[in-house]
Amino acid sequence: MSASGNPFLAAIESRISCYSLTKTSPIPDSRLQEIVNTVIQHTPSPFNVQSARAVVLLHDNHDAFWDTADARVKESVPEAVYQALSQRIAGFKAAYGSVLFFEDQGALEELGSKNASVQHMLAEGSHHSSGMHQFAVWTALELEGLGCNLQHYNFLPSIVDAVKEKWNLPSTWALHAQLVFGAPDEAAGGLVRKRERTYLPLEERVRVLGA
Ligand SMILES: Cc1cc2nc3c(=O)[nH]c(=O)nc-3n(C[C@H](O)[C@H](O)[C@H](O)COP(=O)(O)O)c2cc1C
């Protein structure tokens, strides 16, 4: 199937995980903020609860996040695991910035308390909505010439606690993901797939009934 003729589908098709990133950006920080603002404002959420929160970490703040992640991982996992993760973390730190995606549990609880009939859907809906936000920012940044990869260093509660303390974030914000971004390292191949992605047969994954 070709995405030709539809720029949205073409952007979905070309998006990749890019790990060789540099400390430069092809767009100004103001444009980065505009993109994140647009995604946060317009991406859907369950019952329009608008529980997504984003923190864009640039420059020293980006470095500080990944330094914190490294320190907390070091004190929490066996040395061999740390050695492997530390190398990866150094790669993330070498990028230009990170977008941290949160979901405000306070907003979700408030909606649930006002409308008990929707309460059971909110936890899953919050995850779905966060994923939509992550995908939208990822794809939008790539369209601007940035490379991105998606990380989940919220697996360690001590990292989440440190982040909230350092940047004085509300205790109700639950960290879901980190999107690392930067200009792709052209010497390492730029925004090109390193490994050919394999695809399961679409006939097994999509059923159209009644066409
Ligand atoms: C929900 C989700 C979680 C992911 N978690 C990670 C992760 O923790 N670390 C990572 O390097 N990539 C992560 N990825 C990236 C996937 O491994 C990647 O998108 C997939 O292998 C397809 O490769 P592509 O992004 O180049 O198309 C995640 C992707 C999704 C959608």
XYZ file of N, CA, C and O and ligand atoms in Angstrom, residues 12-19 88 92 131 134-135 138 142 148-153 177-178 193-195 197 199, ligand 1:
143
model
N 3.347 9.119 8.675
C 3.235 7.916 9.508
C 4.171 6.834 8.973
O 4.846 6.134 9.743
N 4.226 6.735 7.656
C 5.044 5.679 7.037
C 6.537 5.931 7.223
O 7.310 4.985 7.406
N 6.937 7.184 7.217
C 8.384 7.459 7.269
C 8.922 7.574 8.694
O 10.126 7.531 8.906
N 8.060 7.713 9.699
C 8.538 7.863 11.083
C 9.364 6.654 11.523
O 8.993 5.526 11.250
N 10.481 6.916 12.170
C 11.338 5.822 12.665
C 11.832 6.157 14.072
O 11.724 7.298 14.522
N 12.390 5.150 14.729
C 13.162 5.387 15.954
C 14.583 5.704 15.530
O 15.234 4.889 14.871
N 15.052 6.884 15.900
C 16.402 7.300 15.518
C 17.215 7.493 16.807
O 16.817 8.264 17.685
N 18.326 6.782 16.916
C 19.111 6.807 18.162
C 20.416 7.594 18.033
O 21.055 7.873 19.036
N 23.357 3.451 26.863
C 22.165 3.952 26.170
C 21.810 5.351 26.676
O 21.491 6.251 25.890
N 21.202 9.081 24.878
C 20.040 9.983 24.995
C 20.506 11.378 25.418
O 20.036 12.386 24.908
N -0.507 7.913 24.677
C 0.141 7.354 23.486
C -0.146 8.180 22.244
O 0.739 8.396 21.404
N 2.061 11.190 22.395
C 3.465 10.846 22.116
C 3.692 10.658 20.620
O 4.655 11.170 20.038
N 2.769 9.922 20.009
C 2.906 9.642 18.570
C 2.805 10.935 17.755
O 3.546 11.125 16.774
N 6.043 12.956 18.176
C 7.125 12.213 17.491
C 7.057 12.461 15.981
O 8.041 12.847 15.341
N 9.558 14.828 13.551
C 10.296 14.235 12.425
C 10.017 15.001 11.131
O 10.911 15.171 10.299
N 13.895 11.160 16.533
C 13.359 10.934 17.888
C 13.448 9.458 18.254
O 13.432 8.591 17.375
N 13.497 9.204 19.551
C 13.249 7.845 20.050
C 12.474 7.959 21.353
O 12.538 8.975 22.043
N 11.733 6.898 21.652
C 10.810 6.931 22.788
C 11.343 6.059 23.919
O 11.658 4.882 23.705
N 11.435 6.641 25.119
C 11.983 5.919 26.269
C 10.997 5.890 27.430
O 10.056 6.679 27.471
N 11.260 4.980 28.389
C 10.348 4.805 29.529
C 11.132 4.663 30.827
O 11.033 3.645 31.514
N 11.897 5.692 31.154
C 12.687 5.636 32.383
C 11.847 5.963 33.623
O 12.388 6.089 34.720
N 6.262 8.694 29.590
C 7.266 8.433 28.544
C 8.160 9.640 28.343
O 7.819 10.758 28.754
N 9.300 9.386 27.718
C 10.234 10.450 27.356
C 10.546 10.319 25.867
O 10.980 9.256 25.425
N 16.358 4.313 8.080
C 16.245 3.073 8.848
C 17.554 2.309 8.835
O 18.106 2.053 7.782
N 18.034 1.924 10.025
C 19.275 1.149 10.089
C 18.980 -0.324 9.769
O 19.748 -0.991 9.111
N 17.860 -0.769 10.294
C 17.444 -2.149 10.032
C 16.146 -2.101 9.261
O 15.266 -1.309 9.594
N 12.602 -2.727 8.530
C 11.512 -3.139 9.421
C 10.735 -4.263 8.744
O 10.479 -4.209 7.550
N 7.309 -6.644 8.445
C 5.882 -6.410 8.640
C 5.126 -7.729 8.623
O 5.354 -8.577 7.752
C 4.382 2.046 23.324
C 5.797 1.980 22.819
C 6.830 1.776 23.704
C 8.159 1.799 23.262
N 9.174 1.720 24.184
C 10.437 1.892 23.769
C 11.497 1.953 24.717
O 11.270 1.892 25.927
N 12.752 2.111 24.244
C 13.027 2.218 22.905
O 14.187 2.397 22.537
N 12.034 2.150 21.979
C 10.761 1.994 22.384
N 9.747 1.965 21.463
C 10.076 2.022 20.021
C 9.761 0.702 19.302
O 10.676 -0.304 19.673
C 9.813 0.980 17.793
O 8.884 1.994 17.503
C 9.508 -0.242 16.966
O 10.505 -1.223 17.113
C 9.387 0.078 15.476
O 10.549 0.744 15.025
P 10.456 2.203 14.403
O 10.069 3.158 15.512
O 11.809 2.508 13.853
O 9.400 2.195 13.346
C 8.431 1.951 21.883
C 7.371 2.124 20.994
C 6.076 2.149 21.451
C 4.962 2.381 20.464
